[in-house]
Every structure is written in C-alpha cells, then in structure tokens.
mmCIF file of C-alpha atoms in Angstrom:
data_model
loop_
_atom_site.group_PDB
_atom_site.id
_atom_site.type_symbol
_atom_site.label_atom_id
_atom_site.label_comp_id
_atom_site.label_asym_id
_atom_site.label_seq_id
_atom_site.Cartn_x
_atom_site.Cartn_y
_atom_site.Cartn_z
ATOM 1 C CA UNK A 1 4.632 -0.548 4.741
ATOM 2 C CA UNK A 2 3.402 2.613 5.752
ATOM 3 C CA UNK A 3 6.569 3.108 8.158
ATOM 4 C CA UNK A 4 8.700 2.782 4.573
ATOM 5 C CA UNK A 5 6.478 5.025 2.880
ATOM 6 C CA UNK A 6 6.983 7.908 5.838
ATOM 7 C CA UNK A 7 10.497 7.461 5.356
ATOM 8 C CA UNK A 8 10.669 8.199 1.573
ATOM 9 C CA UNK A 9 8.739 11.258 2.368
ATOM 10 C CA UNK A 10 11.355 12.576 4.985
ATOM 11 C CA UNK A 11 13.872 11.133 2.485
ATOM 12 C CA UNK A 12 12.901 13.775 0.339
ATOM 13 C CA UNK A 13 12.451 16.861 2.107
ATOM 14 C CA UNK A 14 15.682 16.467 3.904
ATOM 15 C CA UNK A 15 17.320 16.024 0.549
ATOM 16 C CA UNK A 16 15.898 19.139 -0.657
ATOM 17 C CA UNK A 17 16.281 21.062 2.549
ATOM 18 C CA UNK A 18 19.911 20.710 1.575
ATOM 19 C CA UNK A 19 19.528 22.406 -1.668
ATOM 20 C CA UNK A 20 19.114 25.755 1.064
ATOM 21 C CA UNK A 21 21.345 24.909 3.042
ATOM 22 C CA UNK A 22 23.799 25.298 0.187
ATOM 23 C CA UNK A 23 22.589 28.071 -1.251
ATOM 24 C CA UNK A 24 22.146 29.805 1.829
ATOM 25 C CA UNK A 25 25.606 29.357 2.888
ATOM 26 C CA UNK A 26 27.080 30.132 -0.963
ATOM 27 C CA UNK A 27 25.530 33.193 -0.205
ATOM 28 C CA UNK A 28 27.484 33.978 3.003
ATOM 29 C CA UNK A 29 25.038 33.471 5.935
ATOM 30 C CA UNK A 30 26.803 31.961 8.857
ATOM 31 C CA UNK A 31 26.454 28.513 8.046
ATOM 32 C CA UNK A 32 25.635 27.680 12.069
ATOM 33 C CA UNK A 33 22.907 30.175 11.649
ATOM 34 C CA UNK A 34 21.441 28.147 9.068
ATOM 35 C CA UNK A 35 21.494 24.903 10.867
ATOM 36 C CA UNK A 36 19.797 26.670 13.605
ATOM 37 C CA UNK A 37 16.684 28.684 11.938
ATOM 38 C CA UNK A 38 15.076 25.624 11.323
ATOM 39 C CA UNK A 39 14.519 24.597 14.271
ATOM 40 C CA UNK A 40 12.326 27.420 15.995
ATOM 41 C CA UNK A 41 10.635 27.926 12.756
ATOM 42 C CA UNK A 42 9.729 24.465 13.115
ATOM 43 C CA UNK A 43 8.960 24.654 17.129
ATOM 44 C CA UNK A 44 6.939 27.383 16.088
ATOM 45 C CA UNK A 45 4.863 25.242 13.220
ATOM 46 C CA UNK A 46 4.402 22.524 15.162
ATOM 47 C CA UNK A 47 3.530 24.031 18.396
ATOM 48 C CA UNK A 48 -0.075 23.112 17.944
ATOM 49 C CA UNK A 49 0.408 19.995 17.572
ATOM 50 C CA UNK A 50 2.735 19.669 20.418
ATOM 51 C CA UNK A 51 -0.112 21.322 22.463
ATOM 52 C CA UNK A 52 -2.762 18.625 21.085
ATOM 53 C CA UNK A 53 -0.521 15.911 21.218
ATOM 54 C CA UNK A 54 0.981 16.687 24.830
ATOM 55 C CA UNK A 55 2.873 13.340 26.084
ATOM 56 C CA UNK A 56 5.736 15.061 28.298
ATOM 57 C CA UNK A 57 6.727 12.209 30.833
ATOM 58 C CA UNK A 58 9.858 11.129 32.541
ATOM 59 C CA UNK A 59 11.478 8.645 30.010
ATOM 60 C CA UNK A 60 11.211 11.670 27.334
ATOM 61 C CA UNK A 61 12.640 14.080 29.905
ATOM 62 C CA UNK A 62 15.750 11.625 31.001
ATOM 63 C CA UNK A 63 16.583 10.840 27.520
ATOM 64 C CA UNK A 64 16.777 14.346 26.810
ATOM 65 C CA UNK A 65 20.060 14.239 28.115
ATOM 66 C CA UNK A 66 21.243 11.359 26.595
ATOM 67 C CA UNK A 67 20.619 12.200 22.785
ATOM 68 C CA UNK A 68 21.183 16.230 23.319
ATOM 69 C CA UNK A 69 24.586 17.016 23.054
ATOM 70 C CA UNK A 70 25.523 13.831 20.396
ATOM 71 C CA UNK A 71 22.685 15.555 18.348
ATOM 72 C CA UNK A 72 23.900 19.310 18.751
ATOM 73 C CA UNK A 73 27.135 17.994 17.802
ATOM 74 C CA UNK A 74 26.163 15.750 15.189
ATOM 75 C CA UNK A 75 23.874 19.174 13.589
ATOM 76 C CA UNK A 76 26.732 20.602 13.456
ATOM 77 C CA UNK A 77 29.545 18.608 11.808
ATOM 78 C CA UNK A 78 26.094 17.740 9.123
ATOM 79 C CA UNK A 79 26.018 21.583 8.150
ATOM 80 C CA UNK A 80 30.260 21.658 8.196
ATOM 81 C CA UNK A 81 30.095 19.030 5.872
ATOM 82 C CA UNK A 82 27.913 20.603 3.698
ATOM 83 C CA UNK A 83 30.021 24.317 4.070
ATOM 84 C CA UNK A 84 33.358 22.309 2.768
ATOM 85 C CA UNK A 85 32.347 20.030 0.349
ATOM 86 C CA UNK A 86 30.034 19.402 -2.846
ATOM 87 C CA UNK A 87 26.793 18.020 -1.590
ATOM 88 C CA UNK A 88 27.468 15.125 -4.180
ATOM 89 C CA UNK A 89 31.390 14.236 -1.828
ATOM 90 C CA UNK A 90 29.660 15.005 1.123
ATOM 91 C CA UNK A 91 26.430 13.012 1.581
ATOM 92 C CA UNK A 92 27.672 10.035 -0.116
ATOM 93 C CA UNK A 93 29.412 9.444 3.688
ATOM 94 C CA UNK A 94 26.075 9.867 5.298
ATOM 95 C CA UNK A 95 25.639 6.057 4.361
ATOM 96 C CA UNK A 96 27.563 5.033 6.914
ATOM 97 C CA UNK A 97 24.836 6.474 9.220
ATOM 98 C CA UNK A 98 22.750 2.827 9.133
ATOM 99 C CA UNK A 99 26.249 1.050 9.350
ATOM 100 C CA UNK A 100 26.575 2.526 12.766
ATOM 101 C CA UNK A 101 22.952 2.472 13.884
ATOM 102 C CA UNK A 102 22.665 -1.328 13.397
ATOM 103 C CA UNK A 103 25.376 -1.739 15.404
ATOM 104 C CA UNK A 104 24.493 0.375 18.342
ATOM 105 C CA UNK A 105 20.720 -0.966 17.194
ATOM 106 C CA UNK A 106 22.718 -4.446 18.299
ATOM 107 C CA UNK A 107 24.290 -3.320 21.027
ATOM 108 C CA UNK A 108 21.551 -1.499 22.870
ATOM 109 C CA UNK A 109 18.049 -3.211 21.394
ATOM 110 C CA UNK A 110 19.539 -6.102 20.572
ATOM 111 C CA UNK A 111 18.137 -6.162 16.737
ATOM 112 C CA UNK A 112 20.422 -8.545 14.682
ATOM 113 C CA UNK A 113 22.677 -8.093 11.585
ATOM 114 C CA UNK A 114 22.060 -10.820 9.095
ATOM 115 C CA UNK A 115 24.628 -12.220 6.308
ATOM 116 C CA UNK A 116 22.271 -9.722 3.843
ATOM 117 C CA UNK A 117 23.148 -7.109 6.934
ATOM 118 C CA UNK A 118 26.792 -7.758 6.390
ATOM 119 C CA UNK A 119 26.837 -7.393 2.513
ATOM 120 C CA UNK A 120 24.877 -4.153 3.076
ATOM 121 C CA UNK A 121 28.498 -3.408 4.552
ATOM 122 C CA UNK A 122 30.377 -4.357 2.241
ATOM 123 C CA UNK A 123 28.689 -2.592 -0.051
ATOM 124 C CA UNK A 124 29.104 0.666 1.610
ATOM 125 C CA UNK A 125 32.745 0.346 1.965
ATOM 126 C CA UNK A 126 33.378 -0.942 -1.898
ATOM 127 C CA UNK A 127 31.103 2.634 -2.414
ATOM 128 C CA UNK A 128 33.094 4.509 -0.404
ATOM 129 C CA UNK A 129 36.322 2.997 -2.039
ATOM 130 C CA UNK A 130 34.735 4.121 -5.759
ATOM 131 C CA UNK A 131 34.309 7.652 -4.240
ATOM 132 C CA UNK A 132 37.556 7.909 -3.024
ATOM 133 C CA UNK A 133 39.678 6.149 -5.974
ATOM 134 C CA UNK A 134 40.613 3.711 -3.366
ATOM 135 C CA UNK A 135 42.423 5.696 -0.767
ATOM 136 C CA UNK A 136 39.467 6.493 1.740
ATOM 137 C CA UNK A 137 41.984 8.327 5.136
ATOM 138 C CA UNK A 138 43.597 9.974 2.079
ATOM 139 C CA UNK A 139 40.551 11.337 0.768
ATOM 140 C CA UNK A 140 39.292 12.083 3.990
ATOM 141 C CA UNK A 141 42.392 14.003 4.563
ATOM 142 C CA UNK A 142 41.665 16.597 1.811
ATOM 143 C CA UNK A 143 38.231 16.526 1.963
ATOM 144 C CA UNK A 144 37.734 17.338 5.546
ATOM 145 C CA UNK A 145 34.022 18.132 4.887
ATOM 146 C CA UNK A 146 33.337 14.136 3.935
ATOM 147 C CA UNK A 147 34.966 13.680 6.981
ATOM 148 C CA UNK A 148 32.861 16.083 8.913
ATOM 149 C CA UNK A 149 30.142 14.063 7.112
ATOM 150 C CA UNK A 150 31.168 10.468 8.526
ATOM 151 C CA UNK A 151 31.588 11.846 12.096
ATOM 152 C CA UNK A 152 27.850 13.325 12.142
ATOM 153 C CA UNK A 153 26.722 10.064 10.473
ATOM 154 C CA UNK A 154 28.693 8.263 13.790
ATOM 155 C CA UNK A 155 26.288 9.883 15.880
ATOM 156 C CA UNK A 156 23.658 10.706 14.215
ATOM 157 C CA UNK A 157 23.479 6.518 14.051
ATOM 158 C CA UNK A 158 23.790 6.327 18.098
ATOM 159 C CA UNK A 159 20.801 8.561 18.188
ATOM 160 C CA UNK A 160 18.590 7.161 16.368
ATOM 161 C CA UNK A 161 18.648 4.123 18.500
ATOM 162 C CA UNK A 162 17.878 6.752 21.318
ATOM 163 C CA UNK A 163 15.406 8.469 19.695
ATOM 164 C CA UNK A 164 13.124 5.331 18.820
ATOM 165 C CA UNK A 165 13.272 4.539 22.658
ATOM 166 C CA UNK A 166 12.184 8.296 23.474
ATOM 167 C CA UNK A 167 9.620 8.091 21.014
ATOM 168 C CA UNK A 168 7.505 4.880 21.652
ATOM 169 C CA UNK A 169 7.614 6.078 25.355
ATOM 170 C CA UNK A 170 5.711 9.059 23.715
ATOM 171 C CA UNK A 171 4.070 9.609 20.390
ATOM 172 C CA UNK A 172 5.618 11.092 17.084
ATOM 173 C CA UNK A 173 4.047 14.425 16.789
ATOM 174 C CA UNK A 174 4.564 15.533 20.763
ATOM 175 C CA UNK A 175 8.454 14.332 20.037
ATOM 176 C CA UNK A 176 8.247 16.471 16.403
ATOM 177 C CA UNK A 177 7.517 19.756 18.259
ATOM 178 C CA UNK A 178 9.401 18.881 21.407
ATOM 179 C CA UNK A 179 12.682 17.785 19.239
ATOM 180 C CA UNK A 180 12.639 21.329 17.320
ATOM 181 C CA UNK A 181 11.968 23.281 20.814
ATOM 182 C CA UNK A 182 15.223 21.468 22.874
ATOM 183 C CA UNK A 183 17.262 21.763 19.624
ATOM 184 C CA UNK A 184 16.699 25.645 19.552
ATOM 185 C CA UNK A 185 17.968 26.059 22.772
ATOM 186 C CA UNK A 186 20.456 23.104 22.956
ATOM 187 C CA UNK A 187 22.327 25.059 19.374
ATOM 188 C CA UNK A 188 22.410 28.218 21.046
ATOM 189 C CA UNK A 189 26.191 28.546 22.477
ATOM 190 C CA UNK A 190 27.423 26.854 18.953
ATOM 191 C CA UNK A 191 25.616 29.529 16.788
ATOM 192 C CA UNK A 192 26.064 32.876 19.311
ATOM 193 C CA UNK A 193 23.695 35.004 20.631
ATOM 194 C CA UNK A 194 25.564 37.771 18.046
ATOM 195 C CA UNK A 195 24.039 35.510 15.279
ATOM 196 C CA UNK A 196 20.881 34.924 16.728
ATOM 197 C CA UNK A 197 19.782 38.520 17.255
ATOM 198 C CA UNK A 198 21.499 39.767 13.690
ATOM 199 C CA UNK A 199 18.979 41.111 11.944
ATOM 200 C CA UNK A 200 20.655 40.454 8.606
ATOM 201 C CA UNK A 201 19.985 36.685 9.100
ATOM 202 C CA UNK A 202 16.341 37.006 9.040
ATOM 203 C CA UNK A 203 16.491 39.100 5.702
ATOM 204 C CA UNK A 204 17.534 35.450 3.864
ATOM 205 C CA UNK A 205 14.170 34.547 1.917
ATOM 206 C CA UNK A 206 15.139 30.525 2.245
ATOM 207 C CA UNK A 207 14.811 30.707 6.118
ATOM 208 C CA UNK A 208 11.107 29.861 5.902
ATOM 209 C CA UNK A 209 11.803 27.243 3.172
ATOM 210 C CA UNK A 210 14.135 25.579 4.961
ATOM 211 C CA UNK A 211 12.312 25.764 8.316
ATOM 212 C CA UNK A 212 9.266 24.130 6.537
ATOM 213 C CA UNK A 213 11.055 21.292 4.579
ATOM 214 C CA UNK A 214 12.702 20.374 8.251
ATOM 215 C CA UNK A 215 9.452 20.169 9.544
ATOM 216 C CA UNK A 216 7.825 17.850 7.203
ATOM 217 C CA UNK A 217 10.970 15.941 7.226
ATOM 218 C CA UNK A 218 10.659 15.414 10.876
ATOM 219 C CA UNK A 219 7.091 14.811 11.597
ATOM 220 C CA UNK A 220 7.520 12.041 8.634
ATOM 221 C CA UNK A 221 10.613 10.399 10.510
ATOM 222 C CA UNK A 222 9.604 10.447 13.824
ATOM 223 C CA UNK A 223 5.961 8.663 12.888
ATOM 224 C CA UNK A 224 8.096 6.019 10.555
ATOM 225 C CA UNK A 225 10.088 5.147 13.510
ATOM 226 C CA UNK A 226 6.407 4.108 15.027
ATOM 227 C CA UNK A 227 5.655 2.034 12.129
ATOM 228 C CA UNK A 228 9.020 0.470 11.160
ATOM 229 C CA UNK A 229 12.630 -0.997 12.668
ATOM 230 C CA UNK A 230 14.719 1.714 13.215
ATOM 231 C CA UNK A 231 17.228 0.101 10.824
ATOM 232 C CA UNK A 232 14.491 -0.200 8.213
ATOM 233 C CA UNK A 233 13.921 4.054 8.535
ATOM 234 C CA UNK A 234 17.736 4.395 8.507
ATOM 235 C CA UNK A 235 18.159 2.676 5.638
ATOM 236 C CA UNK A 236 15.100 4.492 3.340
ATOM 237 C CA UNK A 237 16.449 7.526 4.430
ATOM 238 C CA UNK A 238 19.612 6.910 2.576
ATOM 239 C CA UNK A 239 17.847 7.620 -0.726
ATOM 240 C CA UNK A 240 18.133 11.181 -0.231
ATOM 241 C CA UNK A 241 21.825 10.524 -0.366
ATOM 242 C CA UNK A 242 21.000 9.924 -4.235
ATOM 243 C CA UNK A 243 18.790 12.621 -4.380
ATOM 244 C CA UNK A 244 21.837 15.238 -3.026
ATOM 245 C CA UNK A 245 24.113 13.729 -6.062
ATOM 246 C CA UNK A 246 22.062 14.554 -8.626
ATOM 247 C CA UNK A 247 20.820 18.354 -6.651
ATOM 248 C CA UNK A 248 24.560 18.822 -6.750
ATOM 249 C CA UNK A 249 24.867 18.145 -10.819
ATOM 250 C CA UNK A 250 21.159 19.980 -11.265
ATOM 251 C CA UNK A 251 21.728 23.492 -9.014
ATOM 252 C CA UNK A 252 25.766 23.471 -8.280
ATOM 253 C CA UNK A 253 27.023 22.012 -11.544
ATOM 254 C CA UNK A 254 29.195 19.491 -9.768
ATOM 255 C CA UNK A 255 30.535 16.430 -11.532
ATOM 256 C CA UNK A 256 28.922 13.547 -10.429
ATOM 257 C CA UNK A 257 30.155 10.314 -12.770
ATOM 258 C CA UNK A 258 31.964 8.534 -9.631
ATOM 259 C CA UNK A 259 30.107 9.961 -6.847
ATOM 260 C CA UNK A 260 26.690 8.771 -8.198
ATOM 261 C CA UNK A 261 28.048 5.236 -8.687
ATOM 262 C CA UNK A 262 29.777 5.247 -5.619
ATOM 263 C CA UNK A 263 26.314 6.298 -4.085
ATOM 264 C CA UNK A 264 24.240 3.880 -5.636
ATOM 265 C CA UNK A 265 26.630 0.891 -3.978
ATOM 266 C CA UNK A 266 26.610 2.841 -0.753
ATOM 267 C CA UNK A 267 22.761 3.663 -0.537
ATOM 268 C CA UNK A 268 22.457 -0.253 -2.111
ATOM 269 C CA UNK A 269 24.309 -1.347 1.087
ATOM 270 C CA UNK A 270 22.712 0.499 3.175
ATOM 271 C CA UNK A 271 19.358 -1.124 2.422
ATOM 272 C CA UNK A 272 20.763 -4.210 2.274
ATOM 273 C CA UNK A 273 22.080 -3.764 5.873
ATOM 274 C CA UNK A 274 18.531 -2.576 7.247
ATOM 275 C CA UNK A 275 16.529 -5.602 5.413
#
C-alpha cells in the first residue's frame, strides 16, 4: 500500500512539473535546457542524502550503462513532445509507457500479464483510437509531438524494468541523488555547452520550481519501486496523464472533450494492465 501511495505522490509532481515545462518553453527557453536544469538542481538537493545514504557498488555502476543512453534519449523525445503538442495530445500517449514495461517486465523479470493485463491493453488502444478519431499512424503523422511522446514512453518502459534491478541492488534515496548526478552529465552533448553556460537561462524564475517538483517526484518513485511491482508504480503513475488533460484546459486553454475521455480509457487500461 504504501508503494501505491509513493506513486500518487510522484504522480503528481511530475504532472505539475509539466505545467513549467510548458510555460517555460512558451516563453522561449531552449526547451533541452529545460529538460536539463532539473537535474543538477536536483543533484544538488539531494546531495545530502546521497552522502548519508552512500550505496555505490558494482551492479549500480554496470547498469549505469545499460539504462543511460535509453534514458537521455527517452528525456529528450518526453520534453519534444511536450514543445510540439498540447500537454492534453501529448501525455495521453505516455500510457503506453506500462504497455511496454510489462512486457519487457515479462521478458526480463519474468512478471506475468493476466487476462485483466490484456484488457488493460485493450483499453489503451480503444483510448488511443478515441484520441485519434480512429486513425492512430495518421494522427501520429501530424502530430509528431504524440509521436515523440510514444517513442519516450517505449523506453522509458524498458527502463524502468532496469531501474528496479539497479535500485534493490541499492536503496532509493542513494539512486535519487545518483540518478540526477549521471543525468546532468549524460544530457550534456544534447543540450550544448552554449546552453549550459548562457546566462539568460538561469534568469527563468521556474528553474528552481521545476528542479524541486523533479526532485520530489523522484525520491517518491524510486522508494515506490521498493515497496511495489514495477508494473503496479507504472501504472499509478499514469494518473498524472489525467492530471496534464485537465492542466492543459486550466493554464493553456486547450480543448479537452476527446482527449480526457480518451485518457480516462487509456489511464483505465493502464491500471488494469499493472493489477
């Protein structure tokens, strides 16, 4: 229970990290920039704890370079996706995200999909069709940021599975700090060292909001995926899929009718599939 109840939490602050991310973006900061910033704010927030917590040991260090450049990539086609389209045509596609990690959950831990598992997927895909009026390539097509969208939610799902096996060879607050430190240097060469060391970046006042929500959001994951099947923390993470729909009617004014149906089938599914 307490694994579930982590994940809401993260659920939420990544949901409303993405309210910055927008707005940041919106107002013209290099949209790589922003994915990155988090990340050293957060190194530097949680480097205490990484300190107290200290658990650096071989399997972390080997499967460093398993989950590093999926996740870089991954980061990346996540912020594209929110640069090209409304949060609320966007996330709906990051429901796909348990799809994938309960199959490479199958594949690599061996962890099941039941006949509930399989009408989690059907649900997703009937979502997806609502979204898309029933033409999904064709909507991916002209919305290329869903599609950036379902490619970080591809691998995004691989790592999870790869990140649980990280973390219970560790602990979850070590992993927290050490995940923001190895992302600030793995983002580097995608962001540019012109971008890093502009001081007009620095001047946006939602750096330190969005550095902060990232944090919470990841302590709360990593210490669900301690608590919880990685499918289960997958799936409760989907709710902030809801949560971007209606940011995207409350702070962008986007029109929401099908998306927030098509959502609630999606996010449906994906519980289904991780129960």
């Amino acid at each position: 229970m307490l694994g579930i109840l982590l994940a809401f939490m993260s659920a939420f602050f990544w949901a409303t990290n993405d309210i910055f991310n927008k707005k940041s973006i919106l107002r013209g900061y290099n949209e790589n920039f922003v994915l990155w910033i988090r990340f050293p704010v957060g190194a530097l927030l949680l480097l205490p704890v990484g300190i107290y917590f200290w658990d650096m040991n071989f399997t972390v260090f080997w499967t460093t370079f398993l989950w590093l450049p999926s996740e870089v990539v991954a980061s990346v086609l996540f912020i594209k996706g929110i640069k090209h389209a409304p949060l609320s045509l966007g996330m709906p596609f990051f429901a796909f995200m348990p799809l994938f990690s309960a199959l490479f959950g199958f594949l690599i831990l061996g962890e099941r999909i039941s006949t509930l598992g399989l009408l989690g997927i059907l649900l997703i895909l009937s979502g997806s069709f609502v979204i898309t009026g029933g033409s999904l390539l064709s909507f991916l097509r002209v919305n290329r940021g869903s599609l950036y969208m379902l490619g970080s939610a591809l691998l995004f799902g691989f790592n999870v599975v790869i990140g649980k096996f990280a973390i219970t060879h560790s602990n979850p607050y070590f992993f927290a700090w050490y995940y923001c430190l190895i992302m600030s240097l793995g983002l580097v060469p995608f962001v540019g060292f012109r971008e890093v060391l502009s001081l007009k970046n620095y001047r946006n006042p939602l750096n330190i909001p969005m550095g902060i929500l990232f944090t919470l959001g990841m302590v709360t994951y990593t210490a669900a995926l301690t608590f919880t099947y990685t499918s289960y923390v997958a799936s409760v993470e989907r709710l902030a899929i809801i949560l971007d729909v209606i940011y995207g009617k409350l702070f962008f004014g986007e029109e929401i009718k099908r998306s927030f149906w098509g959502a609630l089938l999606m996010v449906l599914g994906a519980v289904l599939l991780g129960f």
